[in-house]
Amino acid sequence: MILTGDYHTHTKYSHGKGLVIENAEVAYSKGLKEIAITDHGFSHPAFGLRKRKLSSLRKDIDTAKEKFGINVLMGIESNLLSDKGDVDLKEDNYDKFDLFAVGIHKFVLYKPKGVFNIFLPNFFTSTFNGRPSKSLVKANTLAFTNAVKKHPIDFITHLNYCCYSDAVEVAKVCADYGTFLELSGKKEHLTKDELYLVAKTGVKFILNSDAHTIDRVGDIALANGLITEGVISKEQIVNIDGKTPDFRFKNYKLKGI
Ligand SMILES: [Zn+2]
Ligand SMILES: [Zn+2]
């Protein structure tokens, strides 16, 4: 199994350690055809991508593309902010980006209700290894499913890492809307049993490193194990063995669908 592109990597523009050109160089040296730079969304006070840096990020991406001759996409790992599916990438900034990923993260500027029904209960339940309440699972599930229904999201990052949703329900909606589910090379986020059920919905998966350091670009070893063990079939993965994903956000921008 050969990775075609790594669509989730970070740089110094948010929480990563490397430069755009360094991530691209590693991607090139590992034989990838594409790489996306997906720094954290604007609503993260400490690590978020800053809007004033967007033109500089685009310049860095163009330089890297030219130097290595591989496709470098300007993406964002947007934050979910409420159970209504609010996210921190708004339509007026769509033209700045090539790729739209979304995930749940701690310590971002949630909508007021999201602080109480998503952020705090996720934080305390994951920190103290507690059992998630039904209302927490419902709020997280609604956050993901409403977001996928409302916005042209390419993929959900590390579903259920430090948060608790009904993964099968989320996967069904993703399958219906053409949003992929990420299998993370960095974080264990779904159990094998959950993944088995999730895969049965017919949802497509995308394998990504979530690299925060340049040495990890293209590293999907963690997810690799799940495929070799037969939990997920290769046919359901959109970015291996020469395949490049048909991304929803790009299609939305081109055709409005
Ligand atoms: Zn993330
Ligand atoms: Zn990330």
PDB file of C-alpha atoms and ligand atoms in Angstrom:
ATOM      1  CA  MET A   1       0.000   0.000   0.000  1.00  0.00           C
ATOM      2  CA  ILE A   2       1.496   3.324  -1.093  1.00  0.00           C
ATOM      3  CA  LEU A   3       0.287   6.693   0.154  1.00  0.00           C
ATOM      4  CA  THR A   4      -0.509   9.128  -2.657  1.00  0.00           C
ATOM      5  CA  GLY A   5      -0.923  12.284  -0.579  1.00  0.00           C
ATOM      6  CA  ASP A   6      -0.849  13.419   3.034  1.00  0.00           C
ATOM      7  CA  TYR A   7      -3.686  15.886   3.538  1.00  0.00           C
ATOM      8  CA  HIS A   8      -3.243  16.808   7.203  1.00  0.00           C
ATOM      9  CA  THR A   9       0.038  18.443   8.238  1.00  0.00           C
ATOM     10  CA  HIS A  10       0.872  21.419  10.440  1.00  0.00           C
ATOM     11  CA  THR A  11       3.532  24.109  10.266  1.00  0.00           C
ATOM     12  CA  LYS A  12       4.697  27.083  12.286  1.00  0.00           C
ATOM     13  CA  TYR A  13       1.630  28.929  11.030  1.00  0.00           C
ATOM     14  CA  SER A  14      -0.183  27.140  13.875  1.00  0.00           C
ATOM     15  CA  HIS A  15       0.962  24.348  16.174  1.00  0.00           C
ATOM     16  CA  GLY A  16       3.606  22.715  13.988  1.00  0.00           C
ATOM     17  CA  LYS A  17       7.388  22.967  14.173  1.00  0.00           C
ATOM     18  CA  GLY A  18       8.347  23.011  10.488  1.00  0.00           C
ATOM     19  CA  LEU A  19       8.065  25.368   7.548  1.00  0.00           C
ATOM     20  CA  VAL A  20       5.792  24.824   4.557  1.00  0.00           C
ATOM     21  CA  ILE A  21       8.813  24.187   2.335  1.00  0.00           C
ATOM     22  CA  GLU A  22      10.194  21.614   4.780  1.00  0.00           C
ATOM     23  CA  ASN A  23       6.913  19.676   4.930  1.00  0.00           C
ATOM     24  CA  ALA A  24       6.783  19.731   1.128  1.00  0.00           C
ATOM     25  CA  GLU A  25      10.384  18.547   0.853  1.00  0.00           C
ATOM     26  CA  VAL A  26       9.702  15.538   3.064  1.00  0.00           C
ATOM     27  CA  ALA A  27       6.540  14.747   1.095  1.00  0.00           C
ATOM     28  CA  TYR A  28       8.556  14.911  -2.134  1.00  0.00           C
ATOM     29  CA  SER A  29      11.365  12.766  -0.743  1.00  0.00           C
ATOM     30  CA  LYS A  30       8.836  10.137   0.372  1.00  0.00           C
ATOM     31  CA  GLY A  31       7.344  10.006  -3.121  1.00  0.00           C
ATOM     32  CA  LEU A  32       3.992  11.673  -2.348  1.00  0.00           C
ATOM     33  CA  LYS A  33       2.214  13.414  -5.224  1.00  0.00           C
ATOM     34  CA  GLU A  34       0.343  15.829  -2.969  1.00  0.00           C
ATOM     35  CA  ILE A  35       0.533  17.355   0.478  1.00  0.00           C
ATOM     36  CA  ALA A  36      -1.835  19.697   2.272  1.00  0.00           C
ATOM     37  CA  ILE A  37      -0.879  22.242   4.890  1.00  0.00           C
ATOM     38  CA  THR A  38      -3.812  22.241   7.317  1.00  0.00           C
ATOM     39  CA  ASP A  39      -3.017  24.551  10.177  1.00  0.00           C
ATOM     40  CA  HIS A  40      -5.466  25.013  13.037  1.00  0.00           C
ATOM     41  CA  GLY A  41      -8.561  27.164  12.562  1.00  0.00           C
ATOM     42  CA  PHE A  42      -8.856  30.839  13.464  1.00  0.00           C
ATOM     43  CA  SER A  43     -10.725  30.364  16.746  1.00  0.00           C
ATOM     44  CA  HIS A  44      -7.795  28.825  18.575  1.00  0.00           C
ATOM     45  CA  PRO A  45      -6.406  31.739  20.616  1.00  0.00           C
ATOM     46  CA  ALA A  46      -2.930  30.244  21.060  1.00  0.00           C
ATOM     47  CA  PHE A  47      -2.327  28.067  18.010  1.00  0.00           C
ATOM     48  CA  GLY A  48      -4.818  29.246  15.407  1.00  0.00           C
ATOM     49  CA  LEU A  49      -3.863  30.367  11.939  1.00  0.00           C
ATOM     50  CA  ARG A  50      -4.041  34.185  11.789  1.00  0.00           C
ATOM     51  CA  LYS A  51      -6.006  35.790   8.966  1.00  0.00           C
ATOM     52  CA  ARG A  52      -3.298  38.397   8.420  1.00  0.00           C
ATOM     53  CA  LYS A  53      -0.858  35.587   7.538  1.00  0.00           C
ATOM     54  CA  LEU A  54      -2.955  34.009   4.804  1.00  0.00           C
ATOM     55  CA  SER A  55      -1.226  35.730   1.890  1.00  0.00           C
ATOM     56  CA  SER A  56       2.197  34.813   3.262  1.00  0.00           C
ATOM     57  CA  LEU A  57       1.057  31.183   3.660  1.00  0.00           C
ATOM     58  CA  ARG A  58      -0.161  31.167   0.049  1.00  0.00           C
ATOM     59  CA  LYS A  59       3.207  32.520  -1.135  1.00  0.00           C
ATOM     60  CA  ASP A  60       5.067  29.807   0.802  1.00  0.00           C
ATOM     61  CA  ILE A  61       2.813  27.182  -0.742  1.00  0.00           C
ATOM     62  CA  ASP A  62       3.407  28.461  -4.277  1.00  0.00           C
ATOM     63  CA  THR A  63       7.176  28.503  -3.670  1.00  0.00           C
ATOM     64  CA  ALA A  64       7.139  24.914  -2.356  1.00  0.00           C
ATOM     65  CA  LYS A  65       5.017  23.744  -5.273  1.00  0.00           C
ATOM     66  CA  GLU A  66       7.414  25.254  -7.759  1.00  0.00           C
ATOM     67  CA  LYS A  67      10.527  23.946  -6.040  1.00  0.00           C
ATOM     68  CA  PHE A  68       9.462  20.311  -5.662  1.00  0.00           C
ATOM     69  CA  GLY A  69       6.961  19.913  -8.507  1.00  0.00           C
ATOM     70  CA  ILE A  70       4.342  18.254  -6.286  1.00  0.00           C
ATOM     71  CA  ASN A  71       0.894  19.606  -5.559  1.00  0.00           C
ATOM     72  CA  VAL A  72       0.763  21.558  -2.295  1.00  0.00           C
ATOM     73  CA  LEU A  73      -2.731  22.428  -1.081  1.00  0.00           C
ATOM     74  CA  MET A  74      -3.575  25.278   1.253  1.00  0.00           C
ATOM     75  CA  GLY A  75      -5.970  23.759   3.747  1.00  0.00           C
ATOM     76  CA  ILE A  76      -7.279  24.449   7.204  1.00  0.00           C
ATOM     77  CA  GLU A  77      -8.204  22.228  10.150  1.00  0.00           C
ATOM     78  CA  SER A  78     -11.251  24.202  11.147  1.00  0.00           C
ATOM     79  CA  ASN A  79     -12.762  23.911  14.637  1.00  0.00           C
ATOM     80  CA  LEU A  80     -16.284  22.805  15.453  1.00  0.00           C
ATOM     81  CA  LEU A  81     -17.901  25.362  17.707  1.00  0.00           C
ATOM     82  CA  SER A  82     -21.420  24.167  18.501  1.00  0.00           C
ATOM     83  CA  ASP A  83     -23.962  21.370  18.187  1.00  0.00           C
ATOM     84  CA  LYS A  84     -25.528  23.347  15.355  1.00  0.00           C
ATOM     85  CA  GLY A  85     -22.430  22.572  13.307  1.00  0.00           C
ATOM     86  CA  ASP A  86     -20.892  26.045  13.409  1.00  0.00           C
ATOM     87  CA  VAL A  87     -17.249  26.036  12.295  1.00  0.00           C
ATOM     88  CA  ASP A  88     -14.602  28.731  12.201  1.00  0.00           C
ATOM     89  CA  LEU A  89     -14.078  28.772   8.427  1.00  0.00           C
ATOM     90  CA  LYS A  90     -16.777  30.999   6.979  1.00  0.00           C
ATOM     91  CA  GLU A  91     -17.877  31.272   3.379  1.00  0.00           C
ATOM     92  CA  ASP A  92     -16.217  34.668   2.908  1.00  0.00           C
ATOM     93  CA  ASN A  93     -12.834  32.961   3.329  1.00  0.00           C
ATOM     94  CA  TYR A  94     -13.493  29.937   1.095  1.00  0.00           C
ATOM     95  CA  ASP A  95     -11.600  31.525  -1.806  1.00  0.00           C
ATOM     96  CA  LYS A  96      -8.408  31.553   0.287  1.00  0.00           C
ATOM     97  CA  PHE A  97      -8.297  27.770   0.723  1.00  0.00           C
ATOM     98  CA  ASP A  98      -8.059  24.586  -1.335  1.00  0.00           C
ATOM     99  CA  LEU A  99      -9.009  22.098   1.370  1.00  0.00           C
ATOM    100  CA  PHE A 100     -11.475  22.145   4.272  1.00  0.00           C
ATOM    101  CA  ALA A 101     -10.947  19.760   7.194  1.00  0.00           C
ATOM    102  CA  VAL A 102     -12.894  19.954  10.461  1.00  0.00           C
ATOM    103  CA  GLY A 103     -12.304  18.547  13.925  1.00  0.00           C
ATOM    104  CA  ILE A 104     -13.173  18.999  17.585  1.00  0.00           C
ATOM    105  CA  HIS A 105     -10.395  20.558  19.662  1.00  0.00           C
ATOM    106  CA  LYS A 106      -9.908  21.751  23.215  1.00  0.00           C
ATOM    107  CA  PHE A 107      -9.506  25.372  24.290  1.00  0.00           C
ATOM    108  CA  VAL A 108     -10.968  27.038  21.242  1.00  0.00           C
ATOM    109  CA  LEU A 109     -13.500  29.855  21.270  1.00  0.00           C
ATOM    110  CA  TYR A 110     -16.682  27.815  21.271  1.00  0.00           C
ATOM    111  CA  LYS A 111     -20.114  29.358  20.855  1.00  0.00           C
ATOM    112  CA  PRO A 112     -21.457  30.008  24.395  1.00  0.00           C
ATOM    113  CA  LYS A 113     -23.654  26.896  24.463  1.00  0.00           C
ATOM    114  CA  GLY A 114     -20.813  24.812  22.995  1.00  0.00           C
ATOM    115  CA  VAL A 115     -18.642  25.597  26.001  1.00  0.00           C
ATOM    116  CA  PHE A 116     -21.146  23.849  28.263  1.00  0.00           C
ATOM    117  CA  ASN A 117     -22.456  20.997  26.156  1.00  0.00           C
ATOM    118  CA  ILE A 118     -19.320  20.136  24.124  1.00  0.00           C
ATOM    119  CA  PHE A 119     -16.019  21.576  25.332  1.00  0.00           C
ATOM    120  CA  LEU A 120     -16.255  21.164  29.118  1.00  0.00           C
ATOM    121  CA  PRO A 121     -17.914  17.720  29.196  1.00  0.00           C
ATOM    122  CA  ASN A 122     -15.507  16.396  26.512  1.00  0.00           C
ATOM    123  CA  PHE A 123     -12.577  17.823  28.427  1.00  0.00           C
ATOM    124  CA  PHE A 124     -13.534  16.395  31.816  1.00  0.00           C
ATOM    125  CA  THR A 125     -14.691  13.040  30.471  1.00  0.00           C
ATOM    126  CA  SER A 126     -11.475  12.497  28.474  1.00  0.00           C
ATOM    127  CA  THR A 127      -9.175  13.848  31.203  1.00  0.00           C
ATOM    128  CA  PHE A 128     -10.635  11.610  33.903  1.00  0.00           C
ATOM    129  CA  ASN A 129     -11.423   8.638  31.659  1.00  0.00           C
ATOM    130  CA  GLY A 130     -15.080   8.929  32.489  1.00  0.00           C
ATOM    131  CA  ARG A 131     -18.048   7.395  30.748  1.00  0.00           C
ATOM    132  CA  PRO A 132     -19.593   9.917  28.346  1.00  0.00           C
ATOM    133  CA  SER A 133     -23.170  10.898  29.145  1.00  0.00           C
ATOM    134  CA  LYS A 134     -25.932  10.388  26.596  1.00  0.00           C
ATOM    135  CA  SER A 135     -26.364  14.138  26.274  1.00  0.00           C
ATOM    136  CA  LEU A 136     -22.649  14.568  25.504  1.00  0.00           C
ATOM    137  CA  VAL A 137     -22.726  11.899  22.793  1.00  0.00           C
ATOM    138  CA  LYS A 138     -25.839  13.549  21.355  1.00  0.00           C
ATOM    139  CA  ALA A 139     -24.260  17.024  21.324  1.00  0.00           C
ATOM    140  CA  ASN A 140     -21.046  15.804  19.654  1.00  0.00           C
ATOM    141  CA  THR A 141     -22.959  13.731  17.103  1.00  0.00           C
ATOM    142  CA  LEU A 142     -25.130  16.718  16.220  1.00  0.00           C
ATOM    143  CA  ALA A 143     -22.057  18.955  15.977  1.00  0.00           C
ATOM    144  CA  PHE A 144     -20.452  16.661  13.393  1.00  0.00           C
ATOM    145  CA  THR A 145     -23.567  15.741  11.426  1.00  0.00           C
ATOM    146  CA  ASN A 146     -24.885  19.308  11.241  1.00  0.00           C
ATOM    147  CA  ALA A 147     -21.470  20.560  10.148  1.00  0.00           C
ATOM    148  CA  VAL A 148     -21.245  17.973   7.359  1.00  0.00           C
ATOM    149  CA  LYS A 149     -24.786  18.813   6.222  1.00  0.00           C
ATOM    150  CA  LYS A 150     -24.201  22.579   6.263  1.00  0.00           C
ATOM    151  CA  HIS A 151     -20.642  22.995   4.974  1.00  0.00           C
ATOM    152  CA  PRO A 152     -18.645  21.456   2.075  1.00  0.00           C
ATOM    153  CA  ILE A 153     -16.209  19.665   4.383  1.00  0.00           C
ATOM    154  CA  ASP A 154     -13.578  17.428   2.808  1.00  0.00           C
ATOM    155  CA  PHE A 155     -12.906  15.266   5.851  1.00  0.00           C
ATOM    156  CA  ILE A 156     -13.414  14.981   9.598  1.00  0.00           C
ATOM    157  CA  THR A 157     -10.129  14.779  11.481  1.00  0.00           C
ATOM    158  CA  HIS A 158      -9.498  12.169  14.228  1.00  0.00           C
ATOM    159  CA  LEU A 159     -13.194  11.481  14.942  1.00  0.00           C
ATOM    160  CA  ASN A 160     -13.785  10.764  18.655  1.00  0.00           C
ATOM    161  CA  TYR A 161     -10.307  11.695  19.829  1.00  0.00           C
ATOM    162  CA  CYS A 162     -10.987  13.323  23.230  1.00  0.00           C
ATOM    163  CA  CYS A 163     -14.641  13.677  22.248  1.00  0.00           C
ATOM    164  CA  TYR A 164     -17.532  11.252  22.082  1.00  0.00           C
ATOM    165  CA  SER A 165     -19.978  10.913  19.218  1.00  0.00           C
ATOM    166  CA  ASP A 166     -22.023   8.132  17.687  1.00  0.00           C
ATOM    167  CA  ALA A 167     -19.380   7.366  15.074  1.00  0.00           C
ATOM    168  CA  VAL A 168     -21.689   5.225  12.940  1.00  0.00           C
ATOM    169  CA  GLU A 169     -24.274   8.019  12.744  1.00  0.00           C
ATOM    170  CA  VAL A 170     -21.548  10.529  11.796  1.00  0.00           C
ATOM    171  CA  ALA A 171     -20.167   8.126   9.180  1.00  0.00           C
ATOM    172  CA  LYS A 172     -23.624   7.641   7.601  1.00  0.00           C
ATOM    173  CA  VAL A 173     -24.001  11.394   7.107  1.00  0.00           C
ATOM    174  CA  CYS A 174     -20.429  11.677   5.780  1.00  0.00           C
ATOM    175  CA  ALA A 175     -21.141   8.875   3.282  1.00  0.00           C
ATOM    176  CA  ASP A 176     -24.311  10.675   2.115  1.00  0.00           C
ATOM    177  CA  TYR A 177     -22.593  14.042   1.648  1.00  0.00           C
ATOM    178  CA  GLY A 178     -19.224  12.915   0.225  1.00  0.00           C
ATOM    179  CA  THR A 179     -17.181  13.897   3.269  1.00  0.00           C
ATOM    180  CA  PHE A 180     -14.349  11.504   4.143  1.00  0.00           C
ATOM    181  CA  LEU A 181     -13.421  10.238   7.586  1.00  0.00           C
ATOM    182  CA  GLU A 182      -9.775  10.486   8.515  1.00  0.00           C
ATOM    183  CA  LEU A 183      -7.779   7.573   9.851  1.00  0.00           C
ATOM    184  CA  SER A 184      -5.083   9.294  11.828  1.00  0.00           C
ATOM    185  CA  GLY A 185      -1.455   8.259  11.742  1.00  0.00           C
ATOM    186  CA  LYS A 186      -0.963  10.175  14.988  1.00  0.00           C
ATOM    187  CA  LYS A 187      -3.865   9.489  17.317  1.00  0.00           C
ATOM    188  CA  GLU A 188      -5.826   6.402  18.242  1.00  0.00           C
ATOM    189  CA  HIS A 189      -9.346   7.691  17.892  1.00  0.00           C
ATOM    190  CA  LEU A 190     -11.713   4.833  17.089  1.00  0.00           C
ATOM    191  CA  THR A 191     -11.545   1.266  18.374  1.00  0.00           C
ATOM    192  CA  LYS A 192     -11.309  -1.621  15.935  1.00  0.00           C
ATOM    193  CA  ASP A 193     -14.881  -2.632  16.754  1.00  0.00           C
ATOM    194  CA  GLU A 194     -16.115   0.904  16.080  1.00  0.00           C
ATOM    195  CA  LEU A 195     -14.165   1.121  12.833  1.00  0.00           C
ATOM    196  CA  TYR A 196     -15.596  -2.160  11.635  1.00  0.00           C
ATOM    197  CA  LEU A 197     -19.133  -0.790  12.082  1.00  0.00           C
ATOM    198  CA  VAL A 198     -18.195   2.618  10.664  1.00  0.00           C
ATOM    199  CA  ALA A 199     -16.745   0.994   7.526  1.00  0.00           C
ATOM    200  CA  LYS A 200     -20.030  -0.864   6.948  1.00  0.00           C
ATOM    201  CA  THR A 201     -21.776   2.479   6.294  1.00  0.00           C
ATOM    202  CA  GLY A 202     -19.795   2.730   3.046  1.00  0.00           C
ATOM    203  CA  VAL A 203     -18.040   5.930   4.135  1.00  0.00           C
ATOM    204  CA  LYS A 204     -14.711   6.626   2.448  1.00  0.00           C
ATOM    205  CA  PHE A 205     -11.538   7.017   4.497  1.00  0.00           C
ATOM    206  CA  ILE A 206      -8.518   9.254   4.053  1.00  0.00           C
ATOM    207  CA  LEU A 207      -5.183   8.388   5.672  1.00  0.00           C
ATOM    208  CA  ASN A 208      -3.211  11.295   7.091  1.00  0.00           C
ATOM    209  CA  SER A 209      -0.232  11.839   9.345  1.00  0.00           C
ATOM    210  CA  ASP A 210      -1.435  14.915  11.303  1.00  0.00           C
ATOM    211  CA  ALA A 211       2.303  15.690  11.378  1.00  0.00           C
ATOM    212  CA  HIS A 212       3.327  18.516  13.702  1.00  0.00           C
ATOM    213  CA  THR A 213       7.026  17.891  12.953  1.00  0.00           C
ATOM    214  CA  ILE A 214       8.597  17.437   9.544  1.00  0.00           C
ATOM    215  CA  ASP A 215       9.887  13.924  10.252  1.00  0.00           C
ATOM    216  CA  ARG A 216       6.283  12.697  10.599  1.00  0.00           C
ATOM    217  CA  VAL A 217       5.028  13.926   7.205  1.00  0.00           C
ATOM    218  CA  GLY A 218       3.622  10.883   5.377  1.00  0.00           C
ATOM    219  CA  ASP A 219       3.727   8.711   8.519  1.00  0.00           C
ATOM    220  CA  ILE A 220       0.540   6.653   8.639  1.00  0.00           C
ATOM    221  CA  ALA A 221       1.958   3.642  10.471  1.00  0.00           C
ATOM    222  CA  LEU A 222      -0.723   3.726  13.153  1.00  0.00           C
ATOM    223  CA  ALA A 223      -3.566   3.557  10.636  1.00  0.00           C
ATOM    224  CA  ASN A 224      -1.653   1.083   8.497  1.00  0.00           C
ATOM    225  CA  GLY A 225      -2.094  -1.594  11.124  1.00  0.00           C
ATOM    226  CA  LEU A 226      -5.881  -1.361  10.884  1.00  0.00           C
ATOM    227  CA  ILE A 227      -5.776  -1.982   7.158  1.00  0.00           C
ATOM    228  CA  THR A 228      -3.369  -4.893   7.287  1.00  0.00           C
ATOM    229  CA  GLU A 229      -5.556  -6.454   9.989  1.00  0.00           C
ATOM    230  CA  GLY A 230      -8.520  -6.235   7.623  1.00  0.00           C
ATOM    231  CA  VAL A 231     -10.590  -3.805   9.698  1.00  0.00           C
ATOM    232  CA  ILE A 232     -10.762  -1.419   6.728  1.00  0.00           C
ATOM    233  CA  SER A 233     -10.463  -2.480   3.105  1.00  0.00           C
ATOM    234  CA  LYS A 234      -8.122  -0.685   0.714  1.00  0.00           C
ATOM    235  CA  GLU A 235     -11.029  -0.010  -1.651  1.00  0.00           C
ATOM    236  CA  GLN A 236     -12.545   2.380   0.889  1.00  0.00           C
ATOM    237  CA  ILE A 237      -9.399   4.515   1.131  1.00  0.00           C
ATOM    238  CA  VAL A 238      -9.204   7.461  -1.240  1.00  0.00           C
ATOM    239  CA  ASN A 239      -5.503   8.363  -1.092  1.00  0.00           C
ATOM    240  CA  ILE A 240      -3.486   5.211  -1.655  1.00  0.00           C
ATOM    241  CA  ASP A 241      -2.043   3.266  -4.571  1.00  0.00           C
ATOM    242  CA  GLY A 242      -2.144   6.108  -7.090  1.00  0.00           C
ATOM    243  CA  LYS A 243      -5.660   7.334  -6.179  1.00  0.00           C
ATOM    244  CA  THR A 244      -6.173  11.033  -5.460  1.00  0.00           C
ATOM    245  CA  PRO A 245      -9.323  12.065  -3.587  1.00  0.00           C
ATOM    246  CA  ASP A 246     -12.270  13.731  -5.304  1.00  0.00           C
ATOM    247  CA  PHE A 247     -12.609  16.499  -2.754  1.00  0.00           C
ATOM    248  CA  ARG A 248     -16.011  17.950  -1.897  1.00  0.00           C
ATOM    249  CA  PHE A 249     -14.770  21.496  -1.180  1.00  0.00           C
ATOM    250  CA  LYS A 250     -13.126  21.805  -4.597  1.00  0.00           C
ATOM    251  CA  ASN A 251     -16.282  20.552  -6.312  1.00  0.00           C
ATOM    252  CA  TYR A 252     -18.390  22.949  -4.273  1.00  0.00           C
ATOM    253  CA  LYS A 253     -16.223  25.870  -5.315  1.00  0.00           C
ATOM    254  CA  LEU A 254     -16.225  24.813  -8.968  1.00  0.00           C
ATOM    255  CA  LYS A 255     -19.851  23.771  -9.378  1.00  0.00           C
ATOM    256  CA  GLY A 256     -21.652  24.878  -6.233  1.00  0.00           C
ATOM    257  CA  ILE A 257     -22.444  21.284  -5.175  1.00  0.00           C
TER     258      ILE A 257
HETATM  259 ZN    ZN B   1      -6.668  18.063  15.208  1.00  0.00          ZN
HETATM  260 ZN    ZN B   2      -4.147  18.437  13.143  1.00  0.00          ZN
END
